[in-house]
Amino acid sequence: MSFFLFGCANQPKIKRCTDCHNQISFDKLHQQIDCTKCHQGNSKAFSKEEAHQNFLKHPDSLVVYQVCSGCHKLELDRFKNSLHYTYKTMISNTLKAFGIYKNISLQELKTFNYEKPLDKTSVVIDFLRRRCLLCHVDYEGEDYKNTRRGKGCLACHFDLLNHSIVKPTINHCLSCHYSSYIGWDYLGYSPHNWYEDYRSPFVEGKPPERPYGIEAYQLLKSIHYEKGLVCTDCHKKEEVMFGRNKIKCLDCHQNLSKKTHNQKTLSKYRCEVCHANFVNLDGKLSCILEFNPSLDDWYGLTVQESSEVEKFFDLLAKSPKLAKPLMKDKLTGKLKEGLWLCGLGERTFEKLFLGKDLYGKMCVLRKKNITIYYDEDLKLEGSLKKCISPHSIGKGNLFSPGGL
C-alpha cells in the first residue's frame, strides 16, 4: 500500500501556462481566453517541450482577428473598412504619383502577381509593400524600443511590456505616428535627417538612444499636449475604427474672437494654417532596390528608420558572408530578396506650403518628390501633394499684435 501511494505522489503533474509564466495575467474581462488561442502550443502539458509544441511567440494578425471577433465582431468588421486598415487613400495617392491609375485595394495589393522582369507597376507595389507600409496593423513595426507592437487588434490594444489588453495610449499611437508623420509634432519633435552629419553628436562617447529609429529636435509642444490632452481625447473610436464622426476644432473652440475668427475667415482657412507652430516635411526621397549593397557606397547612411537596413549593415561590417540583403513584405510577413535603400535630399521643419482642399479652404500642404531606381534601365519619379493637419498647434501669435 505504501509503495502504491509513493508511486502516485511522484507522478508528473500537468502544468498550465501560468504555472511557469506566473507574471502574466489578463484583466477580468479577458481572463477566460486560453493562452493557446493566440500562441497555440499545449496549455495542459507535463514538460516545457510538450507545452511549446507548435508555439507562436508572436501571433499572426489573422489569429488575433479570429480570437477577438468572438466578442468584438461588429468592431472588427467596421474597422476593416476604415482608412486605418484599408490604407485606401495612401495606396491610391502613391500609385497616382507615379502615373499608375488603377484602383487597387489592400487585399489586391497583398496578392498582387509581380511581372517578371518587374514592370513599372510591380516596382512601385514592391516599394509600397516592403518599404512604405511600416505602420499597417498586420505588421509588428520596426525593431526599435518604441515602435514594436502587436499585430492586428493588438497593435493598439496590447501592452507588450506587461502582456495585457489595454485601451489605446499615446504610446500606441506614436508607434506609428512618429518621424515626419503627424503625431510626433504633437510632442514638439522634428526628426533629424538620416545622413550621419545631420544627426545627434555622441554623448559621453556613445550615440544617443533612438527609441524611434532616429533622433529628433525638440521644438514647441502642442498647446493641447501641454494642457494634458492625449490622442483619444479627440480621435475617438468612432473615427479611428469606424471612419465616422471626425472631430472638428470648432466642436470645442466655440467662444472665439469674432474679430479674427469671423465666418468669412473660417470659411476660407483651415485652423492649422494660422495655428501650426511648424510642419515636418520630407521634401525629396530617393530609393533604389539593391541586391548586393556595398558598405562603402552607403557609409554614413546606414540609419534610415529601418531596423532591417540597420541590421543588414551591422552584420555586413562584422560578418560579410552572413549578411543577406532580405527585406520583409509588411503585408505577408515573408522575406524577399533585395533591400530598398533610401536617402533624404531634404528634411525640414522651416517651410510652409499652402494649397486648397476639396472644399476650397486654404490648407497646409505636404509636398514630397520620390525617385525610385530599379536596375540601370528603370527610373521612376513621383510627386505627392496633399492637405495635412499638423498637430503642432499653438496660439497663432503670427497674426496677433506683436507677432512676426
mmCIF file of C-alpha atoms in Angstrom:
data_model
loop_
_atom_site.group_PDB
_atom_site.id
_atom_site.type_symbol
_atom_site.label_atom_id
_atom_site.label_comp_id
_atom_site.label_asym_id
_atom_site.label_seq_id
_atom_site.Cartn_x
_atom_site.Cartn_y
_atom_site.Cartn_z
ATOM 1 C CA MET A 1 0.000 0.000 0.000
ATOM 2 C CA SER A 2 2.784 2.427 0.927
ATOM 3 C CA PHE A 3 4.553 1.578 -2.341
ATOM 4 C CA PHE A 4 1.387 2.413 -4.267
ATOM 5 C CA LEU A 5 0.985 5.807 -2.524
ATOM 6 C CA PHE A 6 4.657 6.641 -3.019
ATOM 7 C CA GLY A 7 4.333 5.890 -6.720
ATOM 8 C CA CYS A 8 1.284 8.131 -7.061
ATOM 9 C CA ALA A 9 2.980 11.011 -5.245
ATOM 10 C CA ASN A 10 5.855 11.027 -7.734
ATOM 11 C CA GLN A 11 3.735 11.090 -10.868
ATOM 12 C CA PRO A 12 4.475 14.161 -13.090
ATOM 13 C CA LYS A 13 1.920 16.931 -12.698
ATOM 14 C CA ILE A 14 0.088 18.620 -15.507
ATOM 15 C CA LYS A 15 1.183 22.258 -15.744
ATOM 16 C CA ARG A 16 -0.707 25.173 -17.214
ATOM 17 C CA CYS A 17 0.992 28.108 -18.973
ATOM 18 C CA THR A 18 0.603 30.375 -15.952
ATOM 19 C CA ASP A 19 2.358 27.885 -13.653
ATOM 20 C CA CYS A 20 5.595 28.960 -15.321
ATOM 21 C CA HIS A 21 4.553 32.339 -16.725
ATOM 22 C CA ASN A 22 3.008 33.466 -13.446
ATOM 23 C CA GLN A 23 3.783 37.146 -14.070
ATOM 24 C CA ILE A 24 1.235 37.191 -16.891
ATOM 25 C CA SER A 25 -2.433 37.809 -16.179
ATOM 26 C CA PHE A 26 -5.271 39.400 -18.111
ATOM 27 C CA ASP A 27 -7.987 41.627 -16.689
ATOM 28 C CA LYS A 28 -11.264 40.063 -15.593
ATOM 29 C CA LEU A 29 -12.939 40.526 -18.977
ATOM 30 C CA HIS A 30 -10.198 38.627 -20.823
ATOM 31 C CA GLN A 31 -9.188 36.009 -18.263
ATOM 32 C CA GLN A 32 -11.274 33.342 -19.969
ATOM 33 C CA ILE A 33 -9.079 33.462 -23.091
ATOM 34 C CA ASP A 34 -6.762 30.463 -23.027
ATOM 35 C CA CYS A 35 -3.137 31.174 -23.946
ATOM 36 C CA THR A 36 -3.286 28.655 -26.788
ATOM 37 C CA LYS A 37 -5.969 30.684 -28.565
ATOM 38 C CA CYS A 38 -3.239 33.098 -29.674
ATOM 39 C CA HIS A 39 0.030 31.263 -29.056
ATOM 40 C CA GLN A 40 -1.067 27.690 -29.900
ATOM 41 C CA GLY A 41 1.065 25.111 -28.075
ATOM 42 C CA ASN A 42 -0.412 22.943 -25.303
ATOM 43 C CA SER A 43 -1.804 24.542 -22.134
ATOM 44 C CA LYS A 44 -2.004 21.210 -20.274
ATOM 45 C CA ALA A 45 1.406 19.622 -20.593
ATOM 46 C CA PHE A 46 3.930 17.710 -18.490
ATOM 47 C CA SER A 47 7.049 19.444 -19.855
ATOM 48 C CA LYS A 48 8.229 22.672 -21.442
ATOM 49 C CA GLU A 49 8.942 20.872 -24.712
ATOM 50 C CA GLU A 50 5.416 19.459 -24.844
ATOM 51 C CA ALA A 51 3.864 22.796 -23.870
ATOM 52 C CA HIS A 52 5.772 24.701 -26.571
ATOM 53 C CA GLN A 53 4.989 22.340 -29.422
ATOM 54 C CA ASN A 54 3.861 24.463 -32.429
ATOM 55 C CA PHE A 55 4.243 27.535 -30.202
ATOM 56 C CA LEU A 56 3.756 31.003 -31.742
ATOM 57 C CA LYS A 57 5.752 33.648 -29.885
ATOM 58 C CA HIS A 58 4.230 36.485 -31.910
ATOM 59 C CA PRO A 59 0.686 35.604 -33.050
ATOM 60 C CA ASP A 60 -0.174 36.421 -36.649
ATOM 61 C CA SER A 61 -2.807 39.101 -37.225
ATOM 62 C CA LEU A 62 -5.238 36.540 -38.708
ATOM 63 C CA VAL A 63 -5.078 34.547 -35.454
ATOM 64 C CA VAL A 64 -5.638 37.721 -33.428
ATOM 65 C CA TYR A 65 -8.641 38.763 -35.541
ATOM 66 C CA GLN A 66 -10.181 35.319 -35.124
ATOM 67 C CA VAL A 67 -9.834 35.406 -31.328
ATOM 68 C CA CYS A 68 -11.058 38.995 -30.930
ATOM 69 C CA SER A 69 -14.031 38.528 -33.269
ATOM 70 C CA GLY A 70 -15.548 36.095 -30.781
ATOM 71 C CA CYS A 71 -16.722 39.108 -28.764
ATOM 72 C CA HIS A 72 -15.910 42.103 -30.983
ATOM 73 C CA LYS A 73 -17.143 41.042 -34.425
ATOM 74 C CA LEU A 74 -19.008 44.319 -35.071
ATOM 75 C CA GLU A 75 -15.965 46.437 -34.224
ATOM 76 C CA LEU A 76 -13.666 44.255 -36.308
ATOM 77 C CA ASP A 77 -15.947 44.266 -39.366
ATOM 78 C CA ARG A 78 -16.201 48.042 -39.280
ATOM 79 C CA PHE A 79 -12.500 48.525 -38.605
ATOM 80 C CA LYS A 80 -11.582 46.532 -41.705
ATOM 81 C CA ASN A 81 -13.416 49.170 -43.762
ATOM 82 C CA SER A 82 -11.659 52.112 -42.088
ATOM 83 C CA LEU A 83 -8.670 54.011 -43.512
ATOM 84 C CA HIS A 84 -6.531 52.760 -40.628
ATOM 85 C CA TYR A 85 -6.867 49.285 -42.130
ATOM 86 C CA THR A 86 -7.523 49.709 -45.865
ATOM 87 C CA TYR A 87 -4.896 52.437 -46.455
ATOM 88 C CA LYS A 88 -7.105 53.288 -49.412
ATOM 89 C CA THR A 89 -6.037 56.924 -49.732
ATOM 90 C CA MET A 90 -2.349 56.258 -49.154
ATOM 91 C CA ILE A 91 -2.212 53.437 -51.726
ATOM 92 C CA SER A 92 -4.214 55.388 -54.304
ATOM 93 C CA ASN A 93 -2.185 58.611 -53.896
ATOM 94 C CA THR A 94 1.151 56.782 -54.161
ATOM 95 C CA LEU A 95 0.161 54.906 -57.306
ATOM 96 C CA LYS A 96 -1.211 58.071 -58.930
ATOM 97 C CA ALA A 97 2.001 59.943 -58.044
ATOM 98 C CA PHE A 98 3.824 57.532 -60.359
ATOM 99 C CA GLY A 99 1.189 57.715 -63.081
ATOM 100 C CA ILE A 100 -0.499 54.414 -62.216
ATOM 101 C CA TYR A 101 -4.242 54.989 -62.397
ATOM 102 C CA LYS A 102 -5.529 51.716 -61.015
ATOM 103 C CA ASN A 103 -7.890 51.182 -58.095
ATOM 104 C CA ILE A 104 -6.006 48.548 -56.131
ATOM 105 C CA SER A 105 -7.414 47.519 -52.770
ATOM 106 C CA LEU A 106 -5.290 46.374 -49.841
ATOM 107 C CA GLN A 107 -6.262 42.761 -50.483
ATOM 108 C CA GLU A 108 -5.378 43.084 -54.169
ATOM 109 C CA LEU A 109 -2.080 44.676 -53.183
ATOM 110 C CA LYS A 110 -1.404 41.773 -50.826
ATOM 111 C CA THR A 111 -1.995 39.128 -53.522
ATOM 112 C CA PHE A 112 -0.545 41.086 -56.457
ATOM 113 C CA ASN A 113 1.283 38.925 -59.011
ATOM 114 C CA TYR A 114 4.535 40.610 -59.978
ATOM 115 C CA GLU A 115 5.552 40.785 -63.614
ATOM 116 C CA LYS A 116 8.954 39.269 -64.418
ATOM 117 C CA PRO A 117 11.070 41.195 -65.138
ATOM 118 C CA LEU A 118 9.433 43.799 -62.916
ATOM 119 C CA ASP A 119 7.469 46.442 -64.773
ATOM 120 C CA LYS A 120 6.632 49.926 -63.517
ATOM 121 C CA THR A 121 3.550 48.873 -61.541
ATOM 122 C CA SER A 122 5.325 45.873 -59.990
ATOM 123 C CA VAL A 123 8.269 48.007 -58.860
ATOM 124 C CA VAL A 124 6.041 50.620 -57.182
ATOM 125 C CA ILE A 125 3.931 47.953 -55.473
ATOM 126 C CA ASP A 126 7.035 46.154 -54.206
ATOM 127 C CA PHE A 127 8.286 49.507 -52.879
ATOM 128 C CA LEU A 128 4.950 50.056 -51.140
ATOM 129 C CA ARG A 129 4.760 46.586 -49.606
ATOM 130 C CA ARG A 130 8.315 46.354 -48.358
ATOM 131 C CA ARG A 131 9.414 49.928 -47.612
ATOM 132 C CA CYS A 132 6.285 52.063 -47.116
ATOM 133 C CA LEU A 133 3.639 50.096 -45.222
ATOM 134 C CA LEU A 134 5.606 50.065 -41.952
ATOM 135 C CA CYS A 135 2.587 51.109 -39.938
ATOM 136 C CA HIS A 136 -0.078 48.727 -41.146
ATOM 137 C CA VAL A 137 -1.626 46.861 -38.212
ATOM 138 C CA ASP A 138 -0.749 43.494 -39.788
ATOM 139 C CA TYR A 139 2.967 44.343 -39.365
ATOM 140 C CA GLU A 140 4.702 44.273 -35.977
ATOM 141 C CA GLY A 141 6.545 47.547 -36.565
ATOM 142 C CA GLU A 142 10.231 48.314 -36.853
ATOM 143 C CA ASP A 143 12.503 46.715 -34.262
ATOM 144 C CA TYR A 144 13.106 49.802 -32.142
ATOM 145 C CA LYS A 145 12.170 50.282 -28.497
ATOM 146 C CA ASN A 146 9.072 52.436 -29.089
ATOM 147 C CA THR A 147 7.926 51.209 -32.499
ATOM 148 C CA ARG A 148 7.487 47.469 -31.824
ATOM 149 C CA ARG A 149 3.860 46.452 -31.299
ATOM 150 C CA GLY A 150 1.438 43.558 -31.517
ATOM 151 C CA LYS A 151 -0.331 42.635 -34.743
ATOM 152 C CA GLY A 152 -3.957 43.134 -35.722
ATOM 153 C CA CYS A 153 -6.126 44.384 -32.853
ATOM 154 C CA LEU A 154 -3.099 44.096 -30.550
ATOM 155 C CA ALA A 155 -1.322 46.894 -32.412
ATOM 156 C CA CYS A 156 -3.438 49.390 -30.475
ATOM 157 C CA HIS A 157 -4.845 47.307 -27.618
ATOM 158 C CA PHE A 158 -1.864 45.441 -26.192
ATOM 159 C CA ASP A 159 0.845 46.347 -23.700
ATOM 160 C CA LEU A 160 3.898 44.356 -24.823
ATOM 161 C CA LEU A 161 5.783 45.004 -21.592
ATOM 162 C CA ASN A 162 3.040 43.706 -19.274
ATOM 163 C CA HIS A 163 1.349 41.319 -21.722
ATOM 164 C CA SER A 164 -2.066 42.845 -21.091
ATOM 165 C CA ILE A 165 -5.096 44.007 -23.062
ATOM 166 C CA VAL A 166 -5.453 47.783 -22.683
ATOM 167 C CA LYS A 167 -7.175 50.821 -24.112
ATOM 168 C CA PRO A 168 -5.022 52.704 -26.644
ATOM 169 C CA THR A 169 -2.496 55.126 -25.147
ATOM 170 C CA ILE A 170 -0.434 57.885 -26.741
ATOM 171 C CA ASN A 171 2.463 55.413 -26.916
ATOM 172 C CA HIS A 172 0.397 53.069 -29.083
ATOM 173 C CA CYS A 173 -0.380 55.925 -31.468
ATOM 174 C CA LEU A 174 3.246 57.056 -31.606
ATOM 175 C CA SER A 175 4.452 53.564 -32.522
ATOM 176 C CA CYS A 176 3.156 54.504 -35.986
ATOM 177 C CA HIS A 177 2.712 58.270 -35.932
ATOM 178 C CA TYR A 178 6.361 59.226 -35.442
ATOM 179 C CA SER A 179 9.140 60.819 -37.500
ATOM 180 C CA SER A 180 7.840 63.267 -40.141
ATOM 181 C CA TYR A 181 4.295 61.878 -39.897
ATOM 182 C CA ILE A 182 1.550 63.653 -37.980
ATOM 183 C CA GLY A 183 1.882 62.758 -34.302
ATOM 184 C CA TRP A 184 5.493 63.424 -33.351
ATOM 185 C CA ASP A 185 4.888 67.143 -33.947
ATOM 186 C CA TYR A 186 2.244 66.991 -31.195
ATOM 187 C CA LEU A 187 5.084 66.452 -28.725
ATOM 188 C CA GLY A 188 7.201 69.093 -30.460
ATOM 189 C CA TYR A 189 9.549 66.604 -32.145
ATOM 190 C CA SER A 190 11.085 67.114 -35.557
ATOM 191 C CA PRO A 191 13.204 64.240 -36.915
ATOM 192 C CA HIS A 192 16.818 64.616 -37.977
ATOM 193 C CA ASN A 193 17.933 63.811 -41.487
ATOM 194 C CA TRP A 194 19.348 60.289 -41.893
ATOM 195 C CA TYR A 195 22.844 61.151 -43.057
ATOM 196 C CA GLU A 196 25.188 60.990 -40.062
ATOM 197 C CA ASP A 197 26.456 64.573 -40.482
ATOM 198 C CA TYR A 198 22.934 65.835 -39.684
ATOM 199 C CA ARG A 199 22.341 63.601 -36.697
ATOM 200 C CA SER A 200 22.985 63.958 -32.962
ATOM 201 C CA PRO A 201 26.580 64.011 -31.687
ATOM 202 C CA PHE A 202 27.856 61.412 -29.253
ATOM 203 C CA VAL A 203 27.121 61.889 -25.565
ATOM 204 C CA GLU A 204 30.000 60.735 -23.349
ATOM 205 C CA GLY A 205 31.437 58.767 -26.260
ATOM 206 C CA LYS A 206 28.195 56.976 -27.070
ATOM 207 C CA PRO A 207 25.472 57.694 -29.629
ATOM 208 C CA PRO A 208 22.181 58.855 -28.087
ATOM 209 C CA GLU A 209 19.305 56.410 -27.854
ATOM 210 C CA ARG A 210 16.983 56.158 -30.828
ATOM 211 C CA PRO A 211 13.770 54.573 -29.498
ATOM 212 C CA TYR A 212 12.011 55.563 -32.744
ATOM 213 C CA GLY A 213 14.924 54.813 -35.062
ATOM 214 C CA ILE A 214 16.045 58.440 -35.497
ATOM 215 C CA GLU A 215 16.917 61.352 -33.240
ATOM 216 C CA ALA A 216 14.785 64.485 -33.068
ATOM 217 C CA TYR A 217 14.950 68.207 -32.428
ATOM 218 C CA GLN A 218 12.800 69.412 -29.532
ATOM 219 C CA LEU A 219 10.620 72.267 -30.743
ATOM 220 C CA LEU A 220 7.433 73.767 -29.313
ATOM 221 C CA LYS A 221 4.974 71.213 -27.961
ATOM 222 C CA SER A 222 1.354 71.477 -28.992
ATOM 223 C CA ILE A 223 -0.720 73.604 -26.658
ATOM 224 C CA HIS A 224 -3.185 70.696 -26.479
ATOM 225 C CA TYR A 225 -0.419 68.377 -25.240
ATOM 226 C CA GLU A 226 0.669 70.999 -22.697
ATOM 227 C CA LYS A 227 -2.932 71.107 -21.421
ATOM 228 C CA GLY A 228 -2.902 67.321 -20.887
ATOM 229 C CA LEU A 229 -4.894 66.072 -23.878
ATOM 230 C CA VAL A 230 -3.980 62.686 -25.365
ATOM 231 C CA CYS A 231 -4.778 61.356 -28.848
ATOM 232 C CA THR A 232 -8.014 59.590 -27.925
ATOM 233 C CA ASP A 233 -9.491 62.730 -26.360
ATOM 234 C CA CYS A 234 -10.071 63.956 -29.919
ATOM 235 C CA HIS A 235 -9.646 60.864 -32.121
ATOM 236 C CA LYS A 236 -12.211 58.536 -30.660
ATOM 237 C CA LYS A 237 -13.261 55.013 -31.526
ATOM 238 C CA GLU A 238 -15.951 56.133 -33.967
ATOM 239 C CA GLU A 239 -13.384 57.989 -36.079
ATOM 240 C CA VAL A 240 -10.368 55.671 -35.849
ATOM 241 C CA MET A 241 -12.163 52.325 -36.103
ATOM 242 C CA PHE A 242 -15.397 53.173 -37.883
ATOM 243 C CA GLY A 243 -14.306 56.103 -40.075
ATOM 244 C CA ARG A 244 -17.051 58.456 -38.952
ATOM 245 C CA ASN A 245 -17.763 61.377 -36.563
ATOM 246 C CA LYS A 246 -14.400 63.034 -37.125
ATOM 247 C CA ILE A 247 -13.967 65.820 -34.610
ATOM 248 C CA LYS A 248 -13.525 69.417 -35.729
ATOM 249 C CA CYS A 249 -11.697 72.222 -33.944
ATOM 250 C CA LEU A 250 -14.903 74.236 -33.610
ATOM 251 C CA ASP A 251 -16.589 71.385 -31.731
ATOM 252 C CA CYS A 252 -14.578 72.510 -28.707
ATOM 253 C CA HIS A 253 -13.456 76.042 -29.597
ATOM 254 C CA GLN A 254 -16.816 77.789 -29.802
ATOM 255 C CA ASN A 255 -16.227 81.055 -27.918
ATOM 256 C CA LEU A 256 -13.750 82.633 -30.332
ATOM 257 C CA SER A 257 -12.951 86.260 -31.023
ATOM 258 C CA LYS A 258 -15.281 87.425 -33.786
ATOM 259 C CA LYS A 259 -12.635 89.898 -34.951
ATOM 260 C CA THR A 260 -10.133 87.235 -36.050
ATOM 261 C CA HIS A 261 -12.462 84.224 -36.276
ATOM 262 C CA ASN A 262 -15.411 85.627 -38.192
ATOM 263 C CA GLN A 263 -17.430 83.450 -40.547
ATOM 264 C CA LYS A 264 -15.674 84.800 -43.636
ATOM 265 C CA THR A 265 -12.232 83.839 -42.287
ATOM 266 C CA LEU A 266 -13.342 80.436 -41.034
ATOM 267 C CA SER A 267 -14.884 79.604 -44.410
ATOM 268 C CA LYS A 268 -11.620 80.395 -46.212
ATOM 269 C CA TYR A 269 -8.925 78.968 -43.940
ATOM 270 C CA ARG A 270 -8.416 75.727 -42.060
ATOM 271 C CA CYS A 271 -7.379 76.325 -38.453
ATOM 272 C CA GLU A 272 -3.852 74.879 -38.764
ATOM 273 C CA VAL A 273 -2.922 77.429 -41.465
ATOM 274 C CA CYS A 274 -2.595 80.037 -38.706
ATOM 275 C CA HIS A 275 -2.105 77.833 -35.651
ATOM 276 C CA ALA A 276 0.594 75.318 -36.679
ATOM 277 C CA ASN A 277 3.888 76.126 -34.941
ATOM 278 C CA PHE A 278 5.887 74.124 -37.512
ATOM 279 C CA VAL A 279 5.434 71.438 -40.174
ATOM 280 C CA ASN A 280 7.654 68.353 -40.534
ATOM 281 C CA LEU A 281 8.380 67.785 -44.218
ATOM 282 C CA ASP A 282 10.440 65.288 -46.216
ATOM 283 C CA GLY A 283 10.834 67.135 -49.485
ATOM 284 C CA LYS A 284 12.893 64.659 -51.519
ATOM 285 C CA LEU A 285 13.258 60.905 -51.169
ATOM 286 C CA SER A 286 15.411 58.728 -53.438
ATOM 287 C CA CYS A 287 15.320 54.918 -53.190
ATOM 288 C CA ILE A 288 16.946 52.035 -55.018
ATOM 289 C CA LEU A 289 16.348 48.293 -54.863
ATOM 290 C CA GLU A 290 19.780 46.815 -54.047
ATOM 291 C CA PHE A 291 20.626 43.121 -54.335
ATOM 292 C CA ASN A 292 24.310 43.452 -53.404
ATOM 293 C CA PRO A 293 24.765 46.626 -51.325
ATOM 294 C CA SER A 294 28.250 47.835 -50.516
ATOM 295 C CA LEU A 295 29.110 49.294 -47.122
ATOM 296 C CA ASP A 296 31.396 51.812 -48.844
ATOM 297 C CA ASP A 297 28.562 53.059 -51.058
ATOM 298 C CA TRP A 298 26.246 53.573 -48.092
ATOM 299 C CA TYR A 299 28.764 54.762 -45.498
ATOM 300 C CA GLY A 300 27.139 57.454 -43.342
ATOM 301 C CA LEU A 301 23.638 56.424 -44.411
ATOM 302 C CA THR A 302 23.117 53.088 -42.670
ATOM 303 C CA VAL A 303 20.437 54.638 -40.410
ATOM 304 C CA GLN A 304 17.243 55.080 -42.423
ATOM 305 C CA GLU A 305 14.495 54.477 -39.831
ATOM 306 C CA SER A 306 14.511 50.847 -40.993
ATOM 307 C CA SER A 307 15.702 48.260 -38.469
ATOM 308 C CA GLU A 308 16.121 45.760 -41.297
ATOM 309 C CA VAL A 309 18.537 48.072 -43.122
ATOM 310 C CA GLU A 310 20.485 48.775 -39.925
ATOM 311 C CA LYS A 311 20.799 45.095 -39.013
ATOM 312 C CA PHE A 312 21.987 44.233 -42.516
ATOM 313 C CA PHE A 313 24.762 46.838 -42.499
ATOM 314 C CA ASP A 314 25.782 45.933 -38.935
ATOM 315 C CA LEU A 315 26.148 42.292 -39.979
ATOM 316 C CA LEU A 316 27.858 43.276 -43.248
ATOM 317 C CA ALA A 317 30.518 45.122 -41.240
ATOM 318 C CA LYS A 318 31.070 42.243 -38.791
ATOM 319 C CA SER A 319 30.449 39.090 -40.835
ATOM 320 C CA PRO A 320 30.109 39.903 -44.561
ATOM 321 C CA LYS A 321 29.460 36.292 -45.563
ATOM 322 C CA LEU A 322 26.428 36.064 -43.257
ATOM 323 C CA ALA A 323 24.780 39.302 -44.421
ATOM 324 C CA LYS A 324 21.921 38.655 -46.816
ATOM 325 C CA PRO A 325 20.015 41.570 -48.394
ATOM 326 C CA LEU A 326 16.492 40.498 -47.417
ATOM 327 C CA MET A 327 13.515 42.697 -46.572
ATOM 328 C CA LYS A 328 10.148 41.664 -45.181
ATOM 329 C CA ASP A 329 6.875 42.137 -47.001
ATOM 330 C CA LYS A 330 4.916 44.167 -44.433
ATOM 331 C CA LEU A 331 1.575 42.659 -45.514
ATOM 332 C CA THR A 332 2.504 38.973 -45.661
ATOM 333 C CA GLY A 333 5.472 38.847 -43.272
ATOM 334 C CA LYS A 334 7.537 36.952 -45.850
ATOM 335 C CA LEU A 335 11.179 37.780 -46.538
ATOM 336 C CA LYS A 336 12.114 38.639 -50.094
ATOM 337 C CA GLU A 337 15.480 39.191 -51.731
ATOM 338 C CA GLY A 338 16.626 42.781 -52.212
ATOM 339 C CA LEU A 339 16.787 45.801 -49.901
ATOM 340 C CA TRP A 340 15.063 49.096 -50.589
ATOM 341 C CA LEU A 341 17.750 51.621 -49.600
ATOM 342 C CA CYS A 342 16.917 55.308 -49.468
ATOM 343 C CA GLY A 343 18.295 58.779 -48.890
ATOM 344 C CA LEU A 344 16.623 62.051 -47.986
ATOM 345 C CA GLY A 345 17.509 65.042 -50.120
ATOM 346 C CA GLU A 346 15.628 67.388 -47.820
ATOM 347 C CA ARG A 347 14.057 67.143 -44.381
ATOM 348 C CA THR A 348 12.900 70.354 -42.775
ATOM 349 C CA PHE A 349 10.538 71.962 -40.261
ATOM 350 C CA GLU A 350 11.123 75.513 -41.539
ATOM 351 C CA LYS A 351 8.981 75.558 -44.668
ATOM 352 C CA LEU A 352 5.257 76.052 -45.006
ATOM 353 C CA PHE A 353 3.397 75.239 -48.217
ATOM 354 C CA LEU A 354 -0.226 76.282 -48.650
ATOM 355 C CA GLY A 355 -2.872 74.998 -51.023
ATOM 356 C CA LYS A 356 -6.625 74.389 -51.153
ATOM 357 C CA ASP A 357 -8.593 71.356 -50.011
ATOM 358 C CA LEU A 358 -11.593 69.767 -51.717
ATOM 359 C CA TYR A 359 -13.879 72.394 -50.184
ATOM 360 C CA GLY A 360 -11.802 75.327 -51.410
ATOM 361 C CA LYS A 361 -10.354 76.126 -47.985
ATOM 362 C CA MET A 362 -6.727 77.161 -47.603
ATOM 363 C CA CYS A 363 -4.766 74.270 -46.073
ATOM 364 C CA VAL A 364 -1.222 73.235 -45.123
ATOM 365 C CA LEU A 365 0.302 71.104 -47.887
ATOM 366 C CA ARG A 366 2.705 68.174 -47.664
ATOM 367 C CA LYS A 367 4.807 68.074 -50.817
ATOM 368 C CA LYS A 368 7.156 65.174 -51.453
ATOM 369 C CA ASN A 369 9.133 64.152 -54.519
ATOM 370 C CA ILE A 370 10.077 60.466 -54.736
ATOM 371 C CA THR A 371 12.559 58.901 -57.139
ATOM 372 C CA ILE A 372 12.762 55.099 -57.428
ATOM 373 C CA TYR A 373 15.576 53.282 -59.196
ATOM 374 C CA TYR A 374 15.368 49.657 -60.289
ATOM 375 C CA ASP A 375 18.440 48.369 -62.161
ATOM 376 C CA GLU A 376 20.016 50.623 -64.788
ATOM 377 C CA ASP A 377 17.030 50.829 -67.090
ATOM 378 C CA LEU A 378 14.175 51.873 -64.835
ATOM 379 C CA LYS A 379 13.927 55.227 -63.063
ATOM 380 C CA LEU A 380 10.540 56.314 -61.755
ATOM 381 C CA GLU A 381 9.672 59.778 -60.470
ATOM 382 C CA GLY A 382 6.593 60.648 -58.464
ATOM 383 C CA SER A 383 5.265 63.734 -56.758
ATOM 384 C CA LEU A 384 2.924 63.609 -53.766
ATOM 385 C CA LYS A 385 0.894 66.605 -52.675
ATOM 386 C CA LYS A 386 -1.914 66.567 -50.112
ATOM 387 C CA CYS A 387 -3.538 68.693 -47.432
ATOM 388 C CA ILE A 388 -2.492 67.722 -43.902
ATOM 389 C CA SER A 389 -3.425 68.738 -40.373
ATOM 390 C CA PRO A 390 -0.229 69.422 -38.408
ATOM 391 C CA HIS A 391 -0.649 68.747 -34.688
ATOM 392 C CA SER A 392 1.968 71.303 -33.628
ATOM 393 C CA ILE A 393 -0.847 73.655 -32.662
ATOM 394 C CA GLY A 394 -0.174 76.933 -30.854
ATOM 395 C CA LYS A 395 -1.930 80.208 -30.164
ATOM 396 C CA GLY A 396 -1.387 81.586 -33.644
ATOM 397 C CA ASN A 397 0.690 84.558 -32.488
ATOM 398 C CA LEU A 398 1.927 85.115 -36.024
ATOM 399 C CA PHE A 399 -1.151 87.215 -36.787
ATOM 400 C CA SER A 400 -1.612 88.694 -33.314
ATOM 401 C CA PRO A 401 -0.342 92.086 -32.092
ATOM 402 C CA GLY A 402 3.404 91.684 -31.596
ATOM 403 C CA GLY A 403 3.563 88.688 -33.911
ATOM 404 C CA LEU A 404 6.128 88.353 -36.706
#
